[in-house]
mmCIF file of C-alpha atoms in Angstrom:
data_model
loop_
_atom_site.group_PDB
_atom_site.id
_atom_site.type_symbol
_atom_site.label_atom_id
_atom_site.label_comp_id
_atom_site.label_asym_id
_atom_site.label_seq_id
_atom_site.Cartn_x
_atom_site.Cartn_y
_atom_site.Cartn_z
ATOM 1 C CA MET A 1443 11.331 18.238 -11.627
ATOM 2 C CA LEU A 1444 10.205 21.003 -9.298
ATOM 3 C CA GLU A 1445 12.332 24.090 -8.889
ATOM 4 C CA VAL A 1446 12.618 23.999 -5.120
ATOM 5 C CA PRO A 1447 14.218 27.108 -3.600
ATOM 6 C CA LEU A 1448 17.284 26.450 -1.482
ATOM 7 C CA TRP A 1449 15.698 28.047 1.569
ATOM 8 C CA LEU A 1450 12.921 25.439 1.522
ATOM 9 C CA TRP A 1451 15.454 22.599 1.579
ATOM 10 C CA LEU A 1452 17.264 24.344 4.425
ATOM 11 C CA ALA A 1453 13.993 24.890 6.281
ATOM 12 C CA PHE A 1454 13.195 21.183 5.956
ATOM 13 C CA ALA A 1455 16.656 20.150 7.174
ATOM 14 C CA ALA A 1456 16.475 22.560 10.104
ATOM 15 C CA THR A 1457 13.013 21.282 11.055
ATOM 16 C CA VAL A 1458 14.215 17.685 11.089
ATOM 17 C CA VAL A 1459 17.380 18.447 13.071
ATOM 18 C CA VAL A 1460 15.577 20.594 15.646
ATOM 19 C CA SER A 1461 12.767 18.048 15.979
ATOM 20 C CA LEU A 1462 15.212 15.203 16.591
ATOM 21 C CA ALA A 1463 17.160 17.293 19.111
ATOM 22 C CA VAL A 1464 14.004 18.236 21.035
ATOM 23 C CA ASP A 1465 12.820 14.634 20.987
ATOM 24 C CA LEU A 1466 16.181 13.377 22.251
ATOM 25 C CA LEU A 1467 16.314 15.940 25.044
ATOM 26 C CA ALA A 1468 12.736 15.213 26.067
ATOM 27 C CA HIS A 1469 13.544 11.508 26.396
ATOM 28 C CA ARG A 1470 17.126 11.700 27.642
ATOM 29 C CA THR A 1471 16.241 9.669 30.724
ATOM 30 C CA ALA A 1472 14.911 6.127 30.492
ATOM 31 C CA HIS A 1473 11.200 5.876 31.225
ATOM 32 C CA VAL A 1474 8.146 4.000 30.027
ATOM 33 C CA ILE A 1475 6.135 6.036 27.519
ATOM 34 C CA GLY A 1476 2.422 5.852 28.223
ATOM 35 C CA PHE A 1477 -0.517 6.314 25.881
ATOM 36 C CA LYS A 1478 -1.155 9.988 26.743
ATOM 37 C CA GLU A 1479 2.460 11.005 26.215
ATOM 38 C CA ALA A 1480 2.639 9.042 22.968
ATOM 39 C CA ALA A 1481 -0.638 10.563 21.735
ATOM 40 C CA ALA A 1482 0.647 14.075 22.442
ATOM 41 C CA TRP A 1483 3.880 13.437 20.552
ATOM 42 C CA SER A 1484 2.022 11.750 17.707
ATOM 43 C CA GLY A 1485 -0.255 14.779 17.391
ATOM 44 C CA LEU A 1486 2.825 17.015 17.326
ATOM 45 C CA TRP A 1487 4.462 15.023 14.511
ATOM 46 C CA VAL A 1488 1.257 14.918 12.453
ATOM 47 C CA GLY A 1489 0.741 18.643 12.958
ATOM 48 C CA LEU A 1490 4.328 19.359 11.932
ATOM 49 C CA ALA A 1491 3.957 17.241 8.784
ATOM 50 C CA LEU A 1492 0.716 18.952 7.799
ATOM 51 C CA LEU A 1493 2.185 22.396 8.539
ATOM 52 C CA PHE A 1494 5.097 21.655 6.243
ATOM 53 C CA GLY A 1495 2.598 20.423 3.663
ATOM 54 C CA GLY A 1496 0.869 23.781 3.879
ATOM 55 C CA VAL A 1497 4.187 25.501 3.130
ATOM 56 C CA VAL A 1498 4.647 23.217 0.113
ATOM 57 C CA PHE A 1499 1.169 24.206 -1.104
ATOM 58 C CA LEU A 1500 1.974 27.912 -0.784
ATOM 59 C CA VAL A 1501 5.486 27.818 -2.257
ATOM 60 C CA LEU A 1502 5.365 25.051 -4.888
ATOM 61 C CA GLY A 1503 1.701 25.042 -5.824
ATOM 62 C CA SER A 1504 -1.373 22.893 -5.325
ATOM 63 C CA THR A 1505 -0.106 19.969 -7.435
ATOM 64 C CA ALA A 1506 3.098 19.634 -5.397
ATOM 65 C CA GLY A 1507 1.146 20.092 -2.159
ATOM 66 C CA THR A 1508 -1.320 17.360 -3.097
ATOM 67 C CA GLU A 1509 1.501 15.005 -4.084
ATOM 68 C CA TYR A 1510 3.294 15.670 -0.784
ATOM 69 C CA THR A 1511 0.141 15.010 1.255
ATOM 70 C CA THR A 1512 -0.655 11.846 -0.714
ATOM 71 C CA ALA A 1513 2.888 10.506 -0.389
ATOM 72 C CA TRP A 1514 2.999 11.299 3.347
ATOM 73 C CA LEU A 1515 -0.344 9.620 4.027
ATOM 74 C CA LEU A 1516 0.626 6.612 1.921
ATOM 75 C CA GLU A 1517 3.922 6.140 3.745
ATOM 76 C CA LYS A 1518 2.207 6.732 7.086
ATOM 77 C CA SER A 1519 -0.325 3.988 6.390
ATOM 78 C CA LEU A 1520 2.280 1.522 5.129
ATOM 79 C CA SER A 1521 4.492 2.201 8.138
ATOM 80 C CA VAL A 1522 1.810 0.790 10.455
ATOM 81 C CA ASP A 1523 3.181 -2.643 9.576
ATOM 82 C CA ASN A 1524 6.540 -1.628 11.030
ATOM 83 C CA LEU A 1525 4.851 -1.472 14.417
ATOM 84 C CA PHE A 1526 4.199 -5.212 14.391
ATOM 85 C CA VAL A 1527 7.848 -5.894 13.645
ATOM 86 C CA PHE A 1528 8.975 -3.522 16.385
ATOM 87 C CA ALA A 1529 6.936 -5.598 18.835
ATOM 88 C CA VAL A 1530 8.497 -8.810 17.501
ATOM 89 C CA ILE A 1531 12.046 -7.465 17.806
ATOM 90 C CA PHE A 1532 11.490 -6.049 21.297
ATOM 91 C CA ALA A 1533 10.046 -9.350 22.475
ATOM 92 C CA TYR A 1534 12.829 -11.400 20.858
ATOM 93 C CA PHE A 1535 15.566 -9.414 22.587
ATOM 94 C CA LYS A 1536 13.522 -8.852 25.757
ATOM 95 C CA VAL A 1537 14.038 -5.092 25.588
ATOM 96 C CA PRO A 1538 12.903 -3.312 28.785
ATOM 97 C CA ARG A 1539 10.096 -0.892 27.964
ATOM 98 C CA GLU A 1540 11.990 2.100 29.339
ATOM 99 C CA TYR A 1541 14.764 1.579 26.733
ATOM 100 C CA GLN A 1542 12.534 1.151 23.701
ATOM 101 C CA HIS A 1543 12.291 4.823 22.759
ATOM 102 C CA ARG A 1544 16.075 5.172 22.611
ATOM 103 C CA VAL A 1545 16.263 2.173 20.287
ATOM 104 C CA LEU A 1546 13.565 3.569 18.001
ATOM 105 C CA PHE A 1547 15.215 7.000 18.014
ATOM 106 C CA PHE A 1548 18.418 5.641 16.507
ATOM 107 C CA GLY A 1549 16.402 3.327 14.277
ATOM 108 C CA VAL A 1550 14.599 6.354 12.865
ATOM 109 C CA MET A 1551 17.874 8.187 12.259
ATOM 110 C CA GLY A 1552 19.175 5.212 10.306
ATOM 111 C CA ALA A 1553 15.902 4.949 8.387
ATOM 112 C CA LEU A 1554 16.147 8.617 7.352
ATOM 113 C CA VAL A 1555 19.602 7.980 5.903
ATOM 114 C CA PHE A 1556 18.761 4.715 4.132
ATOM 115 C CA ARG A 1557 15.446 5.966 2.753
ATOM 116 C CA GLY A 1558 17.246 9.020 1.411
ATOM 117 C CA ILE A 1559 19.692 6.775 -0.450
ATOM 118 C CA PHE A 1560 16.994 4.424 -1.798
ATOM 119 C CA LEU A 1561 14.671 7.239 -2.861
ATOM 120 C CA SER A 1562 17.495 9.116 -4.586
ATOM 121 C CA LEU A 1563 18.420 5.980 -6.516
ATOM 122 C CA GLY A 1564 14.758 5.320 -7.284
ATOM 123 C CA VAL A 1565 14.196 8.834 -8.638
ATOM 124 C CA ALA A 1566 17.351 8.593 -10.778
ATOM 125 C CA VAL A 1567 16.342 5.216 -12.194
ATOM 126 C CA VAL A 1568 12.740 6.224 -12.911
ATOM 127 C CA THR A 1569 13.881 9.429 -14.599
ATOM 128 C CA ARG A 1570 16.205 7.556 -16.967
ATOM 129 C CA PHE A 1571 14.434 4.217 -17.399
ATOM 130 C CA THR A 1572 10.662 4.593 -17.485
ATOM 131 C CA ALA A 1573 10.200 0.866 -18.095
ATOM 132 C CA VAL A 1574 11.266 0.184 -14.503
ATOM 133 C CA LEU A 1575 7.825 1.429 -13.460
ATOM 134 C CA PHE A 1576 6.378 -1.843 -14.729
ATOM 135 C CA GLY A 1577 8.754 -3.705 -12.418
ATOM 136 C CA PHE A 1578 7.762 -1.503 -9.471
ATOM 137 C CA ALA A 1579 4.096 -2.116 -10.262
ATOM 138 C CA ALA A 1580 4.741 -5.871 -10.254
ATOM 139 C CA VAL A 1581 6.370 -5.601 -6.806
ATOM 140 C CA LEU A 1582 3.311 -3.793 -5.448
ATOM 141 C CA PHE A 1583 0.885 -6.290 -6.999
ATOM 142 C CA TYR A 1584 2.837 -9.163 -5.443
ATOM 143 C CA SER A 1585 2.861 -7.459 -2.034
ATOM 144 C CA ALA A 1586 -0.893 -6.894 -2.283
ATOM 145 C CA TYR A 1587 -1.423 -10.535 -3.223
ATOM 146 C CA LYS A 1588 0.559 -11.751 -0.209
ATOM 147 C CA LEU A 1589 -1.460 -9.520 2.087
ATOM 148 C CA LEU A 1590 -4.792 -10.697 0.754
ATOM 149 C CA LYS A 1591 -3.779 -14.371 0.841
ATOM 150 C CA GLY A 1592 -2.180 -14.076 4.263
ATOM 151 C CA GLU A 1593 1.147 -15.435 3.020
ATOM 152 C CA GLU A 1594 4.189 -14.857 5.195
ATOM 153 C CA GLU A 1595 7.921 -14.533 4.814
ATOM 154 C CA ASN A 1596 10.440 -15.559 7.422
ATOM 155 C CA PHE A 1597 12.038 -12.755 9.391
ATOM 156 C CA ASP A 1598 14.072 -13.826 12.400
ATOM 157 C CA PRO A 1599 15.602 -10.816 14.185
ATOM 158 C CA GLY A 1600 18.506 -12.912 15.410
ATOM 159 C CA LYS A 1601 19.300 -14.150 11.900
ATOM 160 C CA SER A 1602 18.997 -10.833 10.087
ATOM 161 C CA PHE A 1603 22.061 -9.860 8.077
ATOM 162 C CA ALA A 1604 22.677 -6.717 10.139
ATOM 163 C CA VAL A 1605 22.668 -8.594 13.454
ATOM 164 C CA ARG A 1606 24.898 -11.378 12.117
ATOM 165 C CA MET A 1607 27.400 -8.845 10.766
ATOM 166 C CA LEU A 1608 27.370 -6.970 14.067
ATOM 167 C CA ARG A 1609 28.270 -10.143 15.979
ATOM 168 C CA LYS A 1610 31.170 -10.761 13.587
ATOM 169 C CA ILE A 1611 32.513 -7.240 14.054
ATOM 170 C CA VAL A 1612 32.139 -6.873 17.814
ATOM 171 C CA PRO A 1613 31.277 -9.260 20.681
ATOM 172 C CA VAL A 1614 27.740 -8.833 22.010
ATOM 173 C CA ARG A 1615 27.156 -9.468 25.706
ATOM 174 C CA ASP A 1616 24.000 -11.075 27.108
ATOM 175 C CA GLU A 1617 22.926 -8.401 29.585
ATOM 176 C CA TYR A 1618 21.766 -4.831 29.068
ATOM 177 C CA ALA A 1619 23.741 -1.973 30.613
ATOM 178 C CA GLY A 1620 21.117 0.716 30.918
ATOM 179 C CA MET A 1621 20.841 2.726 27.704
ATOM 180 C CA LYS A 1622 24.475 2.120 26.740
ATOM 181 C CA PHE A 1623 25.397 0.562 23.406
ATOM 182 C CA PHE A 1624 28.964 -0.325 24.429
ATOM 183 C CA VAL A 1625 30.678 -1.280 27.688
ATOM 184 C CA LYS A 1626 34.142 -2.479 28.642
ATOM 185 C CA GLU A 1627 34.600 -6.029 29.895
ATOM 186 C CA ALA A 1628 37.986 -7.480 30.811
ATOM 187 C CA GLY A 1629 39.691 -4.549 29.118
ATOM 188 C CA ARG A 1630 37.889 -4.943 25.782
ATOM 189 C CA ARG A 1631 34.998 -3.050 24.238
ATOM 190 C CA VAL A 1632 31.848 -5.114 23.782
ATOM 191 C CA ALA A 1633 28.377 -4.233 22.508
ATOM 192 C CA THR A 1634 25.218 -4.536 24.559
ATOM 193 C CA PRO A 1635 22.062 -6.203 23.199
ATOM 194 C CA LEU A 1636 20.631 -2.703 22.695
ATOM 195 C CA LEU A 1637 22.935 -2.211 19.700
ATOM 196 C CA ALA A 1638 21.803 -5.542 18.251
ATOM 197 C CA VAL A 1639 18.192 -4.381 18.553
ATOM 198 C CA VAL A 1640 18.987 -1.215 16.570
ATOM 199 C CA ALA A 1641 20.649 -3.366 13.900
ATOM 200 C CA ALA A 1642 17.583 -5.610 13.704
ATOM 201 C CA ILE A 1643 15.273 -2.611 13.312
ATOM 202 C CA GLU A 1644 17.434 -1.194 10.519
ATOM 203 C CA ALA A 1645 17.346 -4.572 8.774
ATOM 204 C CA ALA A 1646 13.549 -4.621 9.020
ATOM 205 C CA ASP A 1647 13.350 -1.140 7.496
ATOM 206 C CA LEU A 1648 15.360 -2.354 4.507
ATOM 207 C CA ILE A 1649 12.739 -5.057 3.971
ATOM 208 C CA PHE A 1650 9.880 -2.581 4.147
ATOM 209 C CA ALA A 1651 11.616 -0.268 1.672
ATOM 210 C CA VAL A 1652 11.030 -2.896 -1.023
ATOM 211 C CA ASP A 1653 7.407 -1.840 -1.457
ATOM 212 C CA SER A 1654 7.419 1.547 0.311
ATOM 213 C CA VAL A 1655 9.856 3.130 -2.157
ATOM 214 C CA PRO A 1656 8.017 1.997 -5.327
ATOM 215 C CA ALA A 1657 4.716 3.072 -3.771
ATOM 216 C CA VAL A 1658 5.840 6.631 -3.040
ATOM 217 C CA LEU A 1659 7.488 6.911 -6.468
ATOM 218 C CA ALA A 1660 4.064 6.220 -7.969
ATOM 219 C CA VAL A 1661 2.854 9.451 -6.394
ATOM 220 C CA SER A 1662 5.779 11.640 -7.454
ATOM 221 C CA ASP A 1663 9.224 11.282 -8.996
ATOM 222 C CA ASP A 1664 10.453 14.550 -7.520
ATOM 223 C CA ALA A 1665 13.228 14.080 -4.963
ATOM 224 C CA PHE A 1666 11.991 16.861 -2.682
ATOM 225 C CA ILE A 1667 8.412 15.573 -2.519
ATOM 226 C CA VAL A 1668 9.251 11.899 -1.992
ATOM 227 C CA TYR A 1669 11.954 12.451 0.618
ATOM 228 C CA THR A 1670 10.263 15.113 2.722
ATOM 229 C CA SER A 1671 7.004 13.141 2.828
ATOM 230 C CA ASN A 1672 8.864 9.975 3.827
ATOM 231 C CA ALA A 1673 10.922 11.806 6.422
ATOM 232 C CA PHE A 1674 7.908 13.273 8.211
ATOM 233 C CA ALA A 1675 6.134 9.903 8.151
ATOM 234 C CA ILE A 1676 9.201 8.195 9.645
ATOM 235 C CA LEU A 1677 9.707 10.895 12.291
ATOM 236 C CA GLY A 1678 6.289 10.156 13.789
ATOM 237 C CA LEU A 1679 6.738 6.397 13.753
ATOM 238 C CA ARG A 1680 8.022 6.085 17.347
ATOM 239 C CA ALA A 1681 5.119 7.978 18.890
ATOM 240 C CA LEU A 1682 2.691 6.022 16.727
ATOM 241 C CA TYR A 1683 4.162 2.765 18.004
ATOM 242 C CA PHE A 1684 3.767 3.638 21.671
ATOM 243 C CA MET A 1685 0.267 4.969 21.050
ATOM 244 C CA LEU A 1686 -1.105 2.059 18.998
ATOM 245 C CA ALA A 1687 0.997 -0.967 19.959
ATOM 246 C CA GLY A 1688 -1.640 -2.189 22.386
ATOM 247 C CA LEU A 1689 -4.498 -1.470 19.976
ATOM 248 C CA LEU A 1690 -3.256 -2.969 16.718
ATOM 249 C CA ASP A 1691 -5.320 -6.121 17.165
ATOM 250 C CA ARG A 1692 -8.514 -4.055 16.945
ATOM 251 C CA PHE A 1693 -7.724 -2.924 13.406
ATOM 252 C CA HIS A 1694 -7.808 -6.423 11.949
ATOM 253 C CA TYR A 1695 -9.121 -5.255 8.562
ATOM 254 C CA LEU A 1696 -6.310 -2.753 8.116
ATOM 255 C CA ASN A 1697 -4.068 -5.275 6.356
ATOM 256 C CA LYS A 1698 -6.776 -5.858 3.745
ATOM 257 C CA GLY A 1699 -7.088 -2.119 3.255
ATOM 258 C CA LEU A 1700 -3.331 -1.818 2.810
ATOM 259 C CA ALA A 1701 -3.444 -4.603 0.214
ATOM 260 C CA ILE A 1702 -6.078 -2.693 -1.765
ATOM 261 C CA ILE A 1703 -4.003 0.486 -1.510
ATOM 262 C CA LEU A 1704 -0.883 -1.295 -2.762
ATOM 263 C CA ALA A 1705 -2.835 -2.786 -5.686
ATOM 264 C CA PHE A 1706 -4.302 0.634 -6.521
ATOM 265 C CA ILE A 1707 -0.844 2.239 -6.463
ATOM 266 C CA GLY A 1708 0.388 -0.599 -8.678
ATOM 267 C CA VAL A 1709 -2.315 0.256 -11.217
ATOM 268 C CA LYS A 1710 -1.327 3.916 -10.989
ATOM 269 C CA LEU A 1711 2.311 3.017 -11.726
ATOM 270 C CA ALA A 1712 1.378 0.799 -14.662
ATOM 271 C CA LEU A 1713 -0.796 3.524 -16.171
ATOM 272 C CA GLN A 1714 2.010 6.054 -15.749
ATOM 273 C CA ALA A 1715 4.404 3.762 -17.587
ATOM 274 C CA CYS A 1716 1.890 3.117 -20.383
ATOM 275 C CA HIS A 1717 1.181 6.841 -20.704
ATOM 276 C CA LYS A 1718 4.875 7.649 -21.092
ATOM 277 C CA MET A 1719 6.000 4.681 -23.188
ATOM 278 C CA ILE A 1720 3.001 3.583 -25.266
ATOM 279 C CA SER A 1721 0.559 6.419 -25.815
ATOM 280 C CA THR A 1722 -0.324 9.723 -24.197
ATOM 281 C CA ASP A 1723 -3.962 8.812 -24.799
ATOM 282 C CA ILE A 1724 -3.720 6.313 -21.951
ATOM 283 C CA PRO A 1725 -4.988 8.209 -18.894
ATOM 284 C CA GLU A 1726 -3.063 8.660 -15.666
ATOM 285 C CA ILE A 1727 -4.601 8.745 -12.208
ATOM 286 C CA PRO A 1728 -4.403 12.325 -10.845
ATOM 287 C CA SER A 1729 -2.877 12.877 -7.412
ATOM 288 C CA PRO A 1730 -6.128 14.283 -5.901
ATOM 289 C CA VAL A 1731 -7.890 11.048 -6.892
ATOM 290 C CA SER A 1732 -5.079 8.984 -5.344
ATOM 291 C CA LEU A 1733 -5.310 10.975 -2.125
ATOM 292 C CA ALA A 1734 -9.082 10.529 -1.963
ATOM 293 C CA VAL A 1735 -8.825 6.772 -2.596
ATOM 294 C CA ILE A 1736 -6.197 6.287 0.133
ATOM 295 C CA VAL A 1737 -8.218 8.287 2.669
ATOM 296 C CA VAL A 1738 -11.452 6.400 1.883
ATOM 297 C CA ILE A 1739 -9.805 2.961 2.051
ATOM 298 C CA LEU A 1740 -7.983 3.714 5.313
ATOM 299 C CA ALA A 1741 -11.093 5.177 6.930
ATOM 300 C CA GLY A 1742 -13.187 2.268 5.698
ATOM 301 C CA SER A 1743 -10.721 -0.310 7.029
ATOM 302 C CA VAL A 1744 -10.628 1.297 10.470
ATOM 303 C CA ALA A 1745 -14.409 1.758 10.590
ATOM 304 C CA LEU A 1746 -15.067 -1.831 9.516
ATOM 305 C CA SER A 1747 -12.606 -3.092 12.125
ATOM 306 C CA LEU A 1748 -14.415 -1.187 14.871
ATOM 307 C CA LEU A 1749 -17.888 -2.186 13.660
ATOM 308 C CA LYS A 1750 -16.925 -5.858 13.322
ATOM 309 C CA PRO A 1751 -14.407 -6.580 16.087
ATOM 310 C CA PRO A 1752 -12.487 -9.866 15.992
ATOM 311 C CA PRO A 1753 -13.961 -12.763 17.966
ATOM 312 C CA PRO A 1754 -12.675 -13.007 21.539
ATOM 313 C CA PRO A 1755 -9.962 -15.565 22.288
ATOM 314 C CA THR A 1756 -11.192 -18.975 23.338
ATOM 315 C CA GLU A 1757 -9.720 -21.387 25.863
ATOM 316 C CA ASP A 1758 -8.688 -24.866 24.829
ATOM 317 C CA GLN A 1759 -8.830 -27.936 27.040
ATOM 318 C CA ASP A 1760 -5.622 -27.217 28.921
ATOM 319 C CA GLY A 1761 -6.836 -23.744 29.846
ATOM 320 C CA THR A 1762 -4.566 -21.768 27.520
ATOM 321 C CA GLU A 1763 -6.002 -19.111 25.286
ATOM 322 C CA GLU A 1764 -6.318 -19.675 21.573
ATOM 323 C CA HIS A 1765 -6.500 -16.730 19.202
ATOM 324 C CA ASP A 1766 -7.880 -16.429 15.728
ATOM 325 C CA GLY A 1767 -4.589 -15.011 14.501
ATOM 326 C CA THR A 1768 -5.201 -11.535 15.867
ATOM 327 C CA ALA A 1769 -3.282 -10.871 19.016
ATOM 328 C CA THR A 1770 -3.159 -8.078 21.521
ATOM 329 C CA THR A 1771 0.242 -6.466 21.376
ATOM 330 C CA SER A 1772 1.768 -4.158 23.929
ATOM 331 C CA PRO A 1773 5.124 -2.401 23.637
ATOM 332 C CA GLY A 1774 7.857 -4.986 23.999
ATOM 333 C CA GLU A 1775 5.447 -7.903 23.867
ATOM 334 C CA ALA A 1776 5.046 -9.985 20.733
ATOM 335 C CA PRO A 1777 1.649 -11.304 19.658
ATOM 336 C CA PRO A 1778 1.190 -14.965 20.555
ATOM 337 C CA GLY A 1779 1.645 -17.593 17.890
ATOM 338 C CA SER A 1780 4.663 -16.547 15.805
ATOM 339 C CA PRO A 1781 3.833 -12.867 15.434
ATOM 340 C CA GLY A 1782 4.656 -10.872 12.366
ATOM 341 C CA SER A 1783 3.925 -7.888 10.241
ATOM 342 C CA ASP A 1784 0.823 -7.491 8.156
ATOM 343 C CA ARG A 1785 3.083 -7.085 5.162
ATOM 344 C CA GLY A 1786 4.195 -10.692 5.489
ATOM 345 C CA VAL A 1787 6.934 -10.838 8.115
ATOM 346 C CA ARG A 1788 7.028 -13.382 10.891
ATOM 347 C CA THR A 1789 9.576 -14.957 13.186
ATOM 348 C CA GLU A 1790 10.566 -18.576 13.581
ATOM 349 C CA PRO A 1791 12.744 -20.351 16.157
ATOM 350 C CA GLU A 1792 16.342 -21.081 15.356
ATOM 351 C CA GLU A 1793 16.617 -24.283 13.336
ATOM 352 C CA ASP A 1794 20.008 -25.358 14.625
ATOM 353 C CA GLY A 1795 19.027 -25.055 18.252
ATOM 354 C CA LYS A 1796 21.669 -22.396 18.878
ATOM 355 C CA ASP A 1797 19.763 -19.259 19.689
ATOM 356 C CA PRO A 1798 21.756 -16.030 19.799
ATOM 357 C CA PRO A 1799 22.260 -14.534 23.244
ATOM 358 C CA ARG A 1800 19.062 -13.045 24.601
ATOM 359 C CA PRO A 1801 18.984 -11.165 27.877
ATOM 360 C CA GLY A 1802 17.137 -13.081 30.512
ATOM 361 C CA ALA A 1803 16.995 -16.271 28.435
#
């Protein structure tokens, strides 16, 4: 474990708190976030993450700095799939575009807390039980297989555990009330659909943690490295969504690239476990090699997507457009044809015919 000075932990905490406060103040009024604004914020978050990485290089050394950069880039690439699910959830609950940033802001705050808990548990388990690395590797191999085969898992925002529990705890009204999460009706306190959307986003993040946490633990088992890299990747997720939500369909090879990355990280985990448990003669994959592989695969996936764009949608006999499975997505609008995440999440209609309240339905 790295000997991280207390001031560096405090500097990280202060950076996160100040960043969240500035972001909240900058978006305290409801408005639609356009591409230019989102690109500027995304550049700010990336710059902040890289600046902090530079501090890690200077204070903790090149190995720690490389591990931080690799873990941040890995989590950043895997988090692209969250963007698809954000679009699904916003479309399901018919969230007005001007309220979406507020929802994602609180979703990010929850994600920072939950990821901190999961990563702390993961580090503790890996430190004491090395054999668990084989299990983590198996999870990553399975996730890669699903991506390559195009297999999907059901994820219905209205049926997620968090949303169902919320409706049991407090009544949820049908209509939005601006950016409020609670209002009073007939003398009682009721939740607005905006709170249900936050609950759905938190539930989705729990699903994504299943492969994100093992993946980052393959890069480092140090609590400081894994949490700070995850935190900076999560902080920039909102801006990335508003910047790329309408362009995700163009990167149709990205899911294949992510599958290769997950498989590669699975191999890295398996080799680490073999090196520690079987023989030190079994080589491990160095962090600089991991970083180079992730960069090359991501760049190759994006380049291939741009060089070989998906075929344009065709019109069937009744004049409606048919897609090849790749759909244009804009903030708050789900891709046509049961949209879902590249990491195997999709939505389905309610089976019992009793849809939960949806504003405007």
